[in-house]
PDB file of C-alpha atoms in Angstrom:
ATOM      1  CA  UNK A   1      69.288 102.036 131.836  1.00  0.00           C
ATOM      2  CA  UNK A   2      71.340  98.950 130.878  1.00  0.00           C
ATOM      3  CA  UNK A   3      74.154 101.218 129.713  1.00  0.00           C
ATOM      4  CA  UNK A   4      74.269 102.979 133.082  1.00  0.00           C
ATOM      5  CA  UNK A   5      74.654  99.623 134.843  1.00  0.00           C
ATOM      6  CA  UNK A   6      77.572  98.473 132.689  1.00  0.00           C
ATOM      7  CA  UNK A   7      79.307 101.822 132.209  1.00  0.00           C
ATOM      8  CA  UNK A   8      81.538 101.383 135.310  1.00  0.00           C
ATOM      9  CA  UNK A   9      82.571  97.942 134.025  1.00  0.00           C
ATOM     10  CA  UNK A  10      83.414  99.361 130.601  1.00  0.00           C
ATOM     11  CA  UNK A  11      85.511 102.138 132.166  1.00  0.00           C
ATOM     12  CA  UNK A  12      87.327  99.650 134.407  1.00  0.00           C
ATOM     13  CA  UNK A  13      88.099  97.373 131.448  1.00  0.00           C
ATOM     14  CA  UNK A  14      89.393 100.300 129.414  1.00  0.00           C
ATOM     15  CA  UNK A  15      91.570 101.560 132.261  1.00  0.00           C
ATOM     16  CA  UNK A  16      92.953  98.073 132.882  1.00  0.00           C
ATOM     17  CA  UNK A  17      93.841  97.569 129.209  1.00  0.00           C
ATOM     18  CA  UNK A  18      95.626 100.925 128.756  1.00  0.00           C
ATOM     19  CA  UNK A  19      99.410 101.047 129.013  1.00  0.00           C
ATOM     20  CA  UNK A  20     101.240 104.219 129.986  1.00  0.00           C
ATOM     21  CA  UNK A  21     103.143 105.858 127.147  1.00  0.00           C
ATOM     22  CA  UNK A  22     106.807 106.470 127.777  1.00  0.00           C
ATOM     23  CA  UNK A  23     108.285 109.872 126.994  1.00  0.00           C
ATOM     24  CA  UNK A  24     110.300 108.218 124.205  1.00  0.00           C
ATOM     25  CA  UNK A  25     107.123 106.806 122.607  1.00  0.00           C
ATOM     26  CA  UNK A  26     105.368 110.149 123.033  1.00  0.00           C
ATOM     27  CA  UNK A  27     108.298 111.970 121.357  1.00  0.00           C
ATOM     28  CA  UNK A  28     108.291 109.501 118.430  1.00  0.00           C
ATOM     29  CA  UNK A  29     104.517 109.828 117.996  1.00  0.00           C
ATOM     30  CA  UNK A  30     104.826 113.623 117.958  1.00  0.00           C
ATOM     31  CA  UNK A  31     107.307 113.358 115.077  1.00  0.00           C
ATOM     32  CA  UNK A  32     104.953 111.047 113.154  1.00  0.00           C
ATOM     33  CA  UNK A  33     101.585 112.661 113.906  1.00  0.00           C
ATOM     34  CA  UNK A  34     100.955 113.574 110.284  1.00  0.00           C
ATOM     35  CA  UNK A  35     100.903 109.886 109.352  1.00  0.00           C
ATOM     36  CA  UNK A  36      97.651 109.072 111.100  1.00  0.00           C
ATOM     37  CA  UNK A  37      94.754 110.728 109.314  1.00  0.00           C
ATOM     38  CA  UNK A  38      91.681 108.588 108.760  1.00  0.00           C
ATOM     39  CA  UNK A  39      88.555 108.740 106.667  1.00  0.00           C
ATOM     40  CA  UNK A  40      85.870 106.439 108.030  1.00  0.00           C
ATOM     41  CA  UNK A  41      82.394 105.505 106.896  1.00  0.00           C
ATOM     42  CA  UNK A  42      80.018 103.838 109.355  1.00  0.00           C
ATOM     43  CA  UNK A  43      77.203 101.901 107.712  1.00  0.00           C
ATOM     44  CA  UNK A  44      73.974 101.507 109.707  1.00  0.00           C
ATOM     45  CA  UNK A  45      72.331  98.107 110.010  1.00  0.00           C
ATOM     46  CA  UNK A  46      71.009  97.279 106.537  1.00  0.00           C
ATOM     47  CA  UNK A  47      67.424  96.244 105.916  1.00  0.00           C
ATOM     48  CA  UNK A  48      68.755  93.141 104.136  1.00  0.00           C
ATOM     49  CA  UNK A  49      72.299  92.130 105.108  1.00  0.00           C
ATOM     50  CA  UNK A  50      72.631  89.511 102.337  1.00  0.00           C
ATOM     51  CA  UNK A  51      71.831  92.100  99.676  1.00  0.00           C
ATOM     52  CA  UNK A  52      74.085  94.659 101.377  1.00  0.00           C
ATOM     53  CA  UNK A  53      77.036  92.226 101.274  1.00  0.00           C
ATOM     54  CA  UNK A  54      76.532  91.667  97.540  1.00  0.00           C
ATOM     55  CA  UNK A  55      76.155  95.383  96.871  1.00  0.00           C
ATOM     56  CA  UNK A  56      79.135  96.255  99.078  1.00  0.00           C
ATOM     57  CA  UNK A  57      81.447  93.873  97.238  1.00  0.00           C
ATOM     58  CA  UNK A  58      80.454  95.572  93.963  1.00  0.00           C
ATOM     59  CA  UNK A  59      80.919  98.955  95.657  1.00  0.00           C
ATOM     60  CA  UNK A  60      84.492  98.079  96.707  1.00  0.00           C
ATOM     61  CA  UNK A  61      85.301  96.835  93.203  1.00  0.00           C
ATOM     62  CA  UNK A  62      83.881 100.102  91.848  1.00  0.00           C
ATOM     63  CA  UNK A  63      86.004 102.118  94.320  1.00  0.00           C
ATOM     64  CA  UNK A  64      89.134 100.136  93.414  1.00  0.00           C
ATOM     65  CA  UNK A  65      88.614 100.706  89.694  1.00  0.00           C
ATOM     66  CA  UNK A  66      87.863 104.429  90.173  1.00  0.00           C
ATOM     67  CA  UNK A  67      90.927 104.993  92.348  1.00  0.00           C
ATOM     68  CA  UNK A  68      93.260 102.584  90.525  1.00  0.00           C
ATOM     69  CA  UNK A  69      93.867 100.385  93.583  1.00  0.00           C
ATOM     70  CA  UNK A  70      95.258  96.923  92.942  1.00  0.00           C
ATOM     71  CA  UNK A  71      94.459  93.876  95.051  1.00  0.00           C
ATOM     72  CA  UNK A  72      97.764  94.238  96.938  1.00  0.00           C
ATOM     73  CA  UNK A  73      97.873  97.978  97.638  1.00  0.00           C
ATOM     74  CA  UNK A  74      94.456  98.925  98.986  1.00  0.00           C
ATOM     75  CA  UNK A  75      94.866 101.755 101.514  1.00  0.00           C
ATOM     76  CA  UNK A  76      91.733 100.778 103.415  1.00  0.00           C
ATOM     77  CA  UNK A  77      90.233  98.076 105.569  1.00  0.00           C
ATOM     78  CA  UNK A  78      86.760  96.995 106.642  1.00  0.00           C
ATOM     79  CA  UNK A  79      85.642  96.349 110.223  1.00  0.00           C
ATOM     80  CA  UNK A  80      82.504  94.283 110.861  1.00  0.00           C
ATOM     81  CA  UNK A  81      80.695  95.392 114.001  1.00  0.00           C
ATOM     82  CA  UNK A  82      79.540  92.982 116.687  1.00  0.00           C
ATOM     83  CA  UNK A  83      75.762  92.582 116.688  1.00  0.00           C
ATOM     84  CA  UNK A  84      75.656  93.681 120.302  1.00  0.00           C
ATOM     85  CA  UNK A  85      78.019  94.992 122.951  1.00  0.00           C
ATOM     86  CA  UNK A  86      77.329  94.304 126.624  1.00  0.00           C
ATOM     87  CA  UNK A  87      73.768  93.303 125.708  1.00  0.00           C
ATOM     88  CA  UNK A  88      73.086  96.508 123.776  1.00  0.00           C
ATOM     89  CA  UNK A  89      72.295  96.043 120.069  1.00  0.00           C
ATOM     90  CA  UNK A  90      74.743  97.707 117.713  1.00  0.00           C
ATOM     91  CA  UNK A  91      73.621 100.674 115.661  1.00  0.00           C
ATOM     92  CA  UNK A  92      76.174 100.005 112.927  1.00  0.00           C
ATOM     93  CA  UNK A  93      76.868  97.069 110.639  1.00  0.00           C
ATOM     94  CA  UNK A  94      80.389  97.829 109.444  1.00  0.00           C
ATOM     95  CA  UNK A  95      83.019 100.513 109.101  1.00  0.00           C
ATOM     96  CA  UNK A  96      85.255 101.425 106.186  1.00  0.00           C
ATOM     97  CA  UNK A  97      88.580 103.006 107.175  1.00  0.00           C
ATOM     98  CA  UNK A  98      91.104 104.592 104.833  1.00  0.00           C
ATOM     99  CA  UNK A  99      94.372 105.968 106.217  1.00  0.00           C
ATOM    100  CA  UNK A 100      96.520 108.834 104.974  1.00  0.00           C
ATOM    101  CA  UNK A 101      99.989 110.125 105.754  1.00  0.00           C
ATOM    102  CA  UNK A 102      99.014 113.798 105.560  1.00  0.00           C
ATOM    103  CA  UNK A 103      95.917 115.947 105.888  1.00  0.00           C
ATOM    104  CA  UNK A 104      96.586 117.291 102.393  1.00  0.00           C
ATOM    105  CA  UNK A 105      96.511 113.791 100.865  1.00  0.00           C
ATOM    106  CA  UNK A 106      93.280 112.995 102.721  1.00  0.00           C
ATOM    107  CA  UNK A 107      91.635 116.189 101.444  1.00  0.00           C
ATOM    108  CA  UNK A 108      92.925 115.637  97.913  1.00  0.00           C
ATOM    109  CA  UNK A 109      91.492 112.121  97.888  1.00  0.00           C
ATOM    110  CA  UNK A 110      88.098 112.798  99.447  1.00  0.00           C
ATOM    111  CA  UNK A 111      87.564 115.899  97.286  1.00  0.00           C
ATOM    112  CA  UNK A 112      88.349 114.035  94.059  1.00  0.00           C
ATOM    113  CA  UNK A 113      85.761 113.359  91.365  1.00  0.00           C
ATOM    114  CA  UNK A 114      86.367 109.626  91.876  1.00  0.00           C
ATOM    115  CA  UNK A 115      85.533 109.752  95.587  1.00  0.00           C
ATOM    116  CA  UNK A 116      82.440 111.803  94.820  1.00  0.00           C
ATOM    117  CA  UNK A 117      81.274 108.949  92.562  1.00  0.00           C
ATOM    118  CA  UNK A 118      82.151 106.373  95.237  1.00  0.00           C
ATOM    119  CA  UNK A 119      80.252 108.429  97.831  1.00  0.00           C
ATOM    120  CA  UNK A 120      77.115 108.443  95.710  1.00  0.00           C
ATOM    121  CA  UNK A 121      77.399 104.681  95.353  1.00  0.00           C
ATOM    122  CA  UNK A 122      77.869 104.274  99.129  1.00  0.00           C
ATOM    123  CA  UNK A 123      74.638 106.205  99.699  1.00  0.00           C
ATOM    124  CA  UNK A 124      72.849 104.012  97.172  1.00  0.00           C
ATOM    125  CA  UNK A 125      73.756 100.731  98.859  1.00  0.00           C
ATOM    126  CA  UNK A 126      73.204 101.885 102.472  1.00  0.00           C
ATOM    127  CA  UNK A 127      69.662 100.585 102.917  1.00  0.00           C
ATOM    128  CA  UNK A 128      69.581 101.165 106.701  1.00  0.00           C
ATOM    129  CA  UNK A 129      69.951 104.931 106.375  1.00  0.00           C
ATOM    130  CA  UNK A 130      72.662 107.372 105.438  1.00  0.00           C
ATOM    131  CA  UNK A 131      76.214 106.304 106.342  1.00  0.00           C
ATOM    132  CA  UNK A 132      78.062 108.372 108.924  1.00  0.00           C
ATOM    133  CA  UNK A 133      81.346 109.898 107.719  1.00  0.00           C
ATOM    134  CA  UNK A 134      84.160 110.594 110.182  1.00  0.00           C
ATOM    135  CA  UNK A 135      87.509 112.275 109.561  1.00  0.00           C
ATOM    136  CA  UNK A 136      90.141 112.264 112.255  1.00  0.00           C
ATOM    137  CA  UNK A 137      93.749 112.278 113.281  1.00  0.00           C
ATOM    138  CA  UNK A 138      95.410 109.850 115.651  1.00  0.00           C
ATOM    139  CA  UNK A 139      96.948 111.698 118.566  1.00  0.00           C
TER     140      UNK A 139
END
């Protein structure tokens, strides 16, 4: 019920914050569409956030060593979720996002033996339930 009360406000805020895209921007984005593929993992609220943070740091170090990423060239970032939005508790704790220039590179990476190992480790540390995996393309 709370969501229904604030939904018009959320839509108004979104509409207010959006800028129209010029035809030049749209043309440029069309040329570069293949550069915006993402692999995302949403982690549910953990049963123990302190332990999750410790485990997640080890998980990222494990991922970096598996994939050969150095400290400077990590192709991913982490987003911490707000605990609540408009008074509604968040379902997720954080999100891992990795970007790719092409769909082929994304598929090659996520189908690799190394990412399979990293995926098993992600499941192990996600104490609040199974993580949600999303794959998409910026349009």
